[in-house]
Amino acid sequence: MGLVPQAEERTLEEVKAIIEDSDQIVFFGGAGVSTASGIPDFRSKNGLYNQKSDRPYPPEYYFSHEFSIDDPDGFADFTRECYQSYQVEPSGCHQALVDLEQRGKLQAIVTQNIDGLHQRAGSHNIYEVHGNMRDFYCPHCGHRVAREDFLAGRGRYPCPKCGHNVRANVVLYGETLDQGVLYGALRAIQDCRTLIVGGSSLVVYPAAGLIDYYRGKELILINYDPTPQDRRANYALHGDISKIMPALVAGSERG
Ligand code: NAD
């Protein structure tokens, strides 16, 4: 089977040509960028919403501010579990974005992911709008804690300075996004010529609303499932982004 449905093959060629010509590309992605690395997303058919689980609550609850308050020990252990499950290899999409950056074509990556795989792959200009799992800190006094120390613990990790619970630098459901990161992401999207959006259901706000700031004519969408923005995209490709992105980038090896 081809990379995309037959009806989209011409689109694939057109998008390759756009990438070849553009040196002001921004990529905006979500959990689908990391599924080929083995990290499940939320909403696709193999996503956490569709998997059998022993956990009594829906996946979003475990990433919520509410859970961090209801069960601080469970929340800290869940953070450790997630961190371990993110120690995987970057996908073909992550690698393709590194290539684009090295060729001076990619201005920035805006990601909703917290898994740190863009950094691990070697990308540099990254706006992590939902934060990351690399940095640990006390939300009360701001004291930073070494990741290894937090990971070695069990249950809640009291801040050595003030005793409040240390946490990862992740934006939980029910919390506001970091305004500096959000503004940087917004500017990058506003100023780019070509916007590639991929691996996101585009239903988690306010992050999904960032693409409303794009003013160019080349909105390219790559996703397995249809999204609410498909009609607005100039080009929509439906297939595996971990294979499509390398194929698109291989078409732009001009130098
Ligand atoms: P989502 O689960 O709502 O949507 C993922 C989308 O990606 C789906 O529409 C699916 O069709 C598509 N997809 C999955 N694998 C794909 C592939 N290989 N190729 C092409 N498309 C693919 O995820 P979201 O829109 O990012 O929103 C969920 C929220 O949860 C976000 O904040 C996200 O960052 C967070 N989350 C993060 C991780 C992570 O850091 N890896 C994992 C799960 C959820």
Short mmCIF file of C-alpha atoms and ligand atoms in Angstrom, two decimals:
data_model
loop_
_atom_site.label_atom_id
_atom_site.label_comp_id
_atom_site.label_asym_id
_atom_site.label_seq_id
_atom_site.Cartn_x
_atom_site.Cartn_y
_atom_site.Cartn_z
CA MET A 1 0.00 0.00 0.00
CA GLY A 2 1.19 3.53 -0.75
CA LEU A 3 1.98 6.23 1.78
CA VAL A 4 -1.36 7.94 1.28
CA PRO A 5 -4.68 7.00 -0.37
CA GLN A 6 -4.41 7.05 -4.17
CA ALA A 7 -6.57 10.15 -4.39
CA GLU A 8 -3.95 12.04 -2.38
CA GLU A 9 -0.87 10.99 -4.36
CA ARG A 10 -0.86 14.17 -6.43
CA THR A 11 -1.17 16.19 -3.26
CA LEU A 12 1.89 14.39 -1.90
CA GLU A 13 3.90 15.48 -4.94
CA GLU A 14 2.66 19.06 -4.64
CA VAL A 15 3.57 19.19 -0.97
CA LYS A 16 7.07 17.86 -1.75
CA ALA A 17 7.53 20.72 -4.21
CA ILE A 18 6.36 23.27 -1.62
CA ILE A 19 8.83 21.96 0.96
CA GLU A 20 11.57 22.05 -1.65
CA ASP A 21 10.85 25.72 -2.31
CA SER A 22 10.22 26.94 1.23
CA ASP A 23 12.79 28.01 3.79
CA GLN A 24 10.28 29.33 6.30
CA ILE A 25 8.53 26.24 7.55
CA VAL A 26 7.02 25.71 10.99
CA PHE A 27 5.82 22.31 12.19
CA PHE A 28 2.98 22.05 14.70
CA GLY A 29 2.45 18.56 16.10
CA GLY A 30 0.75 16.38 18.65
CA ALA A 31 0.79 12.91 20.13
CA GLY A 32 0.58 11.21 16.69
CA VAL A 33 4.17 12.29 16.03
CA SER A 34 5.33 9.87 18.72
CA THR A 35 3.05 6.85 18.21
CA ALA A 36 5.57 5.22 15.86
CA SER A 37 8.07 5.50 18.72
CA GLY A 38 5.70 3.44 20.86
CA ILE A 39 4.03 6.19 22.91
CA PRO A 40 0.26 5.88 22.54
CA ASP A 41 -1.81 8.96 21.72
CA PHE A 42 -5.23 9.58 23.24
CA ARG A 43 -7.76 9.38 20.44
CA SER A 44 -6.69 7.13 17.56
CA LYS A 45 -7.77 3.51 17.39
CA ASN A 46 -4.74 2.31 19.40
CA GLY A 47 -4.87 5.37 21.67
CA LEU A 48 -5.28 5.36 25.43
CA TYR A 49 -9.03 6.07 25.15
CA ASN A 50 -9.49 2.85 23.22
CA GLN A 51 -7.21 0.62 25.27
CA LYS A 52 -8.35 -1.60 28.10
CA SER A 53 -7.01 -0.23 31.35
CA ASP A 54 -7.14 -1.12 35.03
CA ARG A 55 -7.28 2.56 35.83
CA PRO A 56 -10.72 3.73 36.93
CA TYR A 57 -10.58 7.19 35.31
CA PRO A 58 -10.11 8.42 31.72
CA PRO A 59 -6.50 9.17 30.62
CA GLU A 60 -6.87 12.93 30.83
CA TYR A 61 -7.61 12.72 34.56
CA TYR A 62 -4.11 11.38 35.25
CA PHE A 63 -2.62 14.42 33.50
CA SER A 64 -4.85 16.82 35.42
CA HIS A 65 -4.33 19.34 38.18
CA GLU A 66 -7.23 17.66 39.96
CA PHE A 67 -5.38 14.32 40.19
CA SER A 68 -2.25 16.08 41.53
CA ILE A 69 -4.40 17.41 44.40
CA ASP A 70 -6.62 14.34 44.96
CA ASP A 71 -3.75 11.86 45.12
CA PRO A 72 -0.27 13.44 45.37
CA ASP A 73 1.44 10.07 45.86
CA GLY A 74 -0.35 8.49 42.88
CA PHE A 75 0.34 11.57 40.79
CA ALA A 76 4.09 11.51 41.53
CA ASP A 77 4.29 7.78 40.75
CA PHE A 78 2.31 8.30 37.53
CA THR A 79 4.83 11.00 36.52
CA ARG A 80 7.69 8.52 37.06
CA GLU A 81 5.87 5.87 35.01
CA CYS A 82 5.32 8.30 32.13
CA TYR A 83 8.93 9.44 32.25
CA GLN A 84 10.11 5.83 31.90
CA SER A 85 7.71 5.11 29.06
CA TYR A 86 9.07 8.13 27.16
CA GLN A 87 12.61 6.67 27.05
CA VAL A 88 12.18 5.44 23.46
CA GLU A 89 13.73 6.23 20.09
CA PRO A 90 12.49 9.19 18.01
CA SER A 91 10.32 8.36 14.98
CA GLY A 92 10.86 9.03 11.28
CA CYS A 93 8.90 12.26 11.70
CA HIS A 94 11.20 13.53 14.46
CA GLN A 95 14.22 12.68 12.28
CA ALA A 96 12.77 14.35 9.19
CA LEU A 97 12.29 17.56 11.18
CA VAL A 98 15.94 17.46 12.27
CA ASP A 99 16.90 17.17 8.58
CA LEU A 100 14.71 20.13 7.66
CA GLU A 101 16.23 22.23 10.43
CA GLN A 102 19.77 21.31 9.39
CA ARG A 103 19.00 22.42 5.84
CA GLY A 104 17.85 25.79 7.11
CA LYS A 105 14.24 25.21 6.04
CA LEU A 106 12.55 24.74 9.40
CA GLN A 107 12.17 27.79 11.61
CA ALA A 108 10.55 26.14 14.62
CA ILE A 109 8.64 23.19 16.01
CA VAL A 110 5.57 23.84 18.12
CA THR A 111 4.62 20.68 19.98
CA GLN A 112 1.83 19.67 22.31
CA ASN A 113 3.93 16.67 23.36
CA ILE A 114 5.68 16.37 26.67
CA ASP A 115 7.86 13.38 25.77
CA GLY A 116 10.99 15.36 24.78
CA LEU A 117 11.55 13.29 21.64
CA HIS A 118 12.21 16.31 19.39
CA GLN A 119 15.13 17.27 21.67
CA ARG A 120 16.37 13.71 21.78
CA ALA A 121 16.28 13.56 17.97
CA GLY A 122 18.39 16.74 17.79
CA SER A 123 15.97 19.57 16.94
CA HIS A 124 16.70 22.93 18.55
CA ASN A 125 14.04 25.59 18.19
CA ILE A 126 11.13 23.94 19.96
CA TYR A 127 8.12 25.45 21.71
CA GLU A 128 6.71 22.84 24.10
CA VAL A 129 3.33 24.41 24.74
CA HIS A 130 2.35 21.73 27.27
CA GLY A 131 5.74 21.71 29.00
CA ASN A 132 8.10 18.78 29.44
CA MET A 133 9.12 15.91 31.69
CA ARG A 134 12.80 16.84 31.86
CA ASP A 135 12.60 19.54 34.51
CA PHE A 136 11.30 19.13 38.04
CA TYR A 137 10.52 21.99 40.39
CA CYS A 138 8.50 23.09 43.40
CA PRO A 139 5.45 25.11 42.28
CA HIS A 140 5.40 26.87 45.66
CA CYS A 141 8.95 28.27 46.01
CA GLY A 142 10.35 27.55 42.54
CA HIS A 143 13.21 25.38 43.83
CA ARG A 144 14.51 23.07 41.09
CA VAL A 145 15.10 19.43 41.87
CA ALA A 146 17.46 17.10 39.98
CA ARG A 147 15.45 14.75 37.77
CA GLU A 148 17.36 11.70 39.05
CA ASP A 149 16.41 12.57 42.64
CA PHE A 150 12.72 12.87 41.84
CA LEU A 151 12.76 9.67 39.77
CA ALA A 152 14.53 7.70 42.50
CA GLY A 153 11.77 8.50 45.01
CA ARG A 154 8.40 6.88 45.67
CA GLY A 155 5.15 8.73 46.15
CA ARG A 156 5.16 12.50 46.64
CA TYR A 157 8.53 14.26 46.66
CA PRO A 158 8.57 17.08 49.23
CA CYS A 159 10.57 20.16 48.29
CA PRO A 160 13.78 20.21 50.37
CA LYS A 161 13.31 23.98 50.82
CA CYS A 162 9.63 24.38 51.70
CA GLY A 163 8.03 20.93 51.89
CA HIS A 164 5.47 21.40 49.08
CA ASN A 165 5.18 18.70 46.43
CA VAL A 166 7.72 18.78 43.60
CA ARG A 167 6.38 18.09 40.09
CA ALA A 168 7.40 17.93 36.45
CA ASN A 169 7.27 21.10 34.39
CA VAL A 170 4.16 19.91 32.54
CA VAL A 171 1.00 21.94 31.90
CA LEU A 172 -1.75 19.80 33.39
CA TYR A 173 -5.38 19.81 32.29
CA GLY A 174 -7.01 22.58 34.30
CA GLU A 175 -3.88 24.79 34.24
CA THR A 176 -2.95 27.73 32.05
CA LEU A 177 -0.23 27.59 29.43
CA ASP A 178 3.07 29.38 30.00
CA GLN A 179 2.51 32.78 28.39
CA GLY A 180 6.12 33.17 27.20
CA VAL A 181 6.11 29.80 25.42
CA LEU A 182 2.65 30.43 24.02
CA TYR A 183 3.64 33.82 22.67
CA GLY A 184 6.82 32.44 21.06
CA ALA A 185 4.80 29.65 19.42
CA LEU A 186 2.19 32.09 18.22
CA ARG A 187 4.82 34.38 16.67
CA ALA A 188 6.54 31.48 14.94
CA ILE A 189 3.24 30.35 13.40
CA GLN A 190 2.23 33.88 12.49
CA ASP A 191 5.54 34.60 10.73
CA CYS A 192 6.13 31.38 8.81
CA ARG A 193 5.40 30.85 5.14
CA THR A 194 4.53 27.16 5.29
CA LEU A 195 2.79 25.50 8.22
CA ILE A 196 2.82 21.72 8.53
CA VAL A 197 0.38 20.40 11.11
CA GLY A 198 0.52 16.74 12.00
CA GLY A 199 -0.32 13.94 14.40
CA SER A 200 -2.96 15.87 16.28
CA SER A 201 -6.72 15.53 16.52
CA LEU A 202 -6.75 19.34 16.93
CA VAL A 203 -9.39 19.25 19.61
CA VAL A 204 -7.30 20.18 22.66
CA TYR A 205 -7.57 23.93 23.25
CA PRO A 206 -6.04 26.47 23.54
CA ALA A 207 -3.11 24.72 21.77
CA ALA A 208 -5.19 23.71 18.73
CA GLY A 209 -6.27 27.35 18.32
CA LEU A 210 -2.67 28.34 17.56
CA ILE A 211 -3.10 27.47 13.91
CA ASP A 212 -5.69 30.25 13.64
CA TYR A 213 -2.72 32.63 13.73
CA TYR A 214 -1.26 31.26 10.51
CA ARG A 215 -1.56 33.81 7.70
CA GLY A 216 0.13 32.00 4.82
CA LYS A 217 -1.30 30.01 1.93
CA GLU A 218 0.32 26.66 2.50
CA LEU A 219 -1.36 24.95 5.41
CA ILE A 220 -0.43 21.29 5.14
CA LEU A 221 -2.14 18.75 7.35
CA ILE A 222 -0.89 15.19 7.90
CA ASN A 223 -2.95 12.88 10.10
CA TYR A 224 -4.42 9.38 10.16
CA ASP A 225 -7.89 10.48 11.12
CA PRO A 226 -9.79 13.48 9.75
CA THR A 227 -9.63 16.61 11.91
CA PRO A 228 -11.91 19.63 12.32
CA GLN A 229 -9.33 21.63 10.30
CA ASP A 230 -9.13 19.38 7.21
CA ARG A 231 -11.41 21.63 5.18
CA ARG A 232 -9.35 24.66 5.98
CA ALA A 233 -6.05 23.04 5.00
CA ASN A 234 -4.68 23.70 1.54
CA TYR A 235 -3.31 20.16 1.52
CA ALA A 236 -4.51 17.26 3.65
CA LEU A 237 -2.69 13.93 3.66
CA HIS A 238 -4.06 10.95 5.53
CA GLY A 239 -1.47 8.36 6.52
CA ASP A 240 1.43 7.60 8.84
CA ILE A 241 3.32 10.81 9.56
CA SER A 242 6.42 8.83 10.57
CA LYS A 243 6.64 7.68 6.93
CA ILE A 244 5.13 10.66 5.12
CA MET A 245 7.44 13.30 6.63
CA PRO A 246 10.67 11.46 5.66
CA ALA A 247 9.25 10.97 2.14
CA LEU A 248 8.42 14.68 1.87
CA VAL A 249 11.81 15.74 3.15
CA ALA A 250 13.66 13.29 0.90
CA GLY A 251 12.05 15.20 -1.94
CA SER A 252 13.80 18.38 -0.83
CA GLU A 253 17.43 17.29 -0.76
CA ARG A 254 18.48 20.02 -3.15
CA GLY A 255 21.09 21.44 -0.82
P1 NAD B 1 -4.81 13.00 20.15
O1 NAD B 1 -4.62 11.65 20.75
O2 NAD B 1 -6.04 13.75 20.46
O3 NAD B 1 -4.73 12.88 18.57
C1 NAD B 1 -3.69 12.22 17.94
C2 NAD B 1 -3.96 12.25 16.44
O4 NAD B 1 -2.81 11.76 15.79
C3 NAD B 1 -5.14 11.39 16.01
O5 NAD B 1 -6.04 12.18 15.26
C4 NAD B 1 -4.52 10.29 15.15
O6 NAD B 1 -5.28 10.01 13.99
C5 NAD B 1 -3.21 10.87 14.75
N1 NAD B 1 -2.12 9.90 14.64
C6 NAD B 1 -1.71 8.97 15.55
N2 NAD B 1 -0.62 8.32 15.10
C7 NAD B 1 -0.36 8.84 13.87
C8 NAD B 1 0.63 8.58 12.89
N3 NAD B 1 1.61 7.66 13.07
N4 NAD B 1 0.58 9.27 11.73
C9 NAD B 1 -0.38 10.20 11.52
N5 NAD B 1 -1.34 10.51 12.41
C10 NAD B 1 -1.31 9.83 13.58
O7 NAD B 1 -3.49 13.84 20.48
P2 NAD B 1 -3.29 15.42 20.52
O8 NAD B 1 -4.09 16.07 19.47
O9 NAD B 1 -1.83 15.64 20.55
O10 NAD B 1 -3.94 15.86 21.92
C11 NAD B 1 -3.75 15.08 23.10
C12 NAD B 1 -3.07 15.81 24.25
O11 NAD B 1 -2.38 14.85 25.10
C13 NAD B 1 -1.99 16.74 23.82
O12 NAD B 1 -1.81 17.70 24.78
C14 NAD B 1 -0.79 15.81 23.76
O13 NAD B 1 0.42 16.44 23.81
C15 NAD B 1 -0.99 14.97 25.02
N6 NAD B 1 -0.35 13.67 24.83
C16 NAD B 1 1.01 13.69 24.65
C17 NAD B 1 1.70 12.53 24.41
C18 NAD B 1 3.19 12.62 24.18
O14 NAD B 1 3.85 13.50 24.73
N7 NAD B 1 3.74 11.75 23.33
C19 NAD B 1 1.00 11.30 24.32
C20 NAD B 1 -0.40 11.31 24.55
C21 NAD B 1 -1.07 12.53 24.78
#
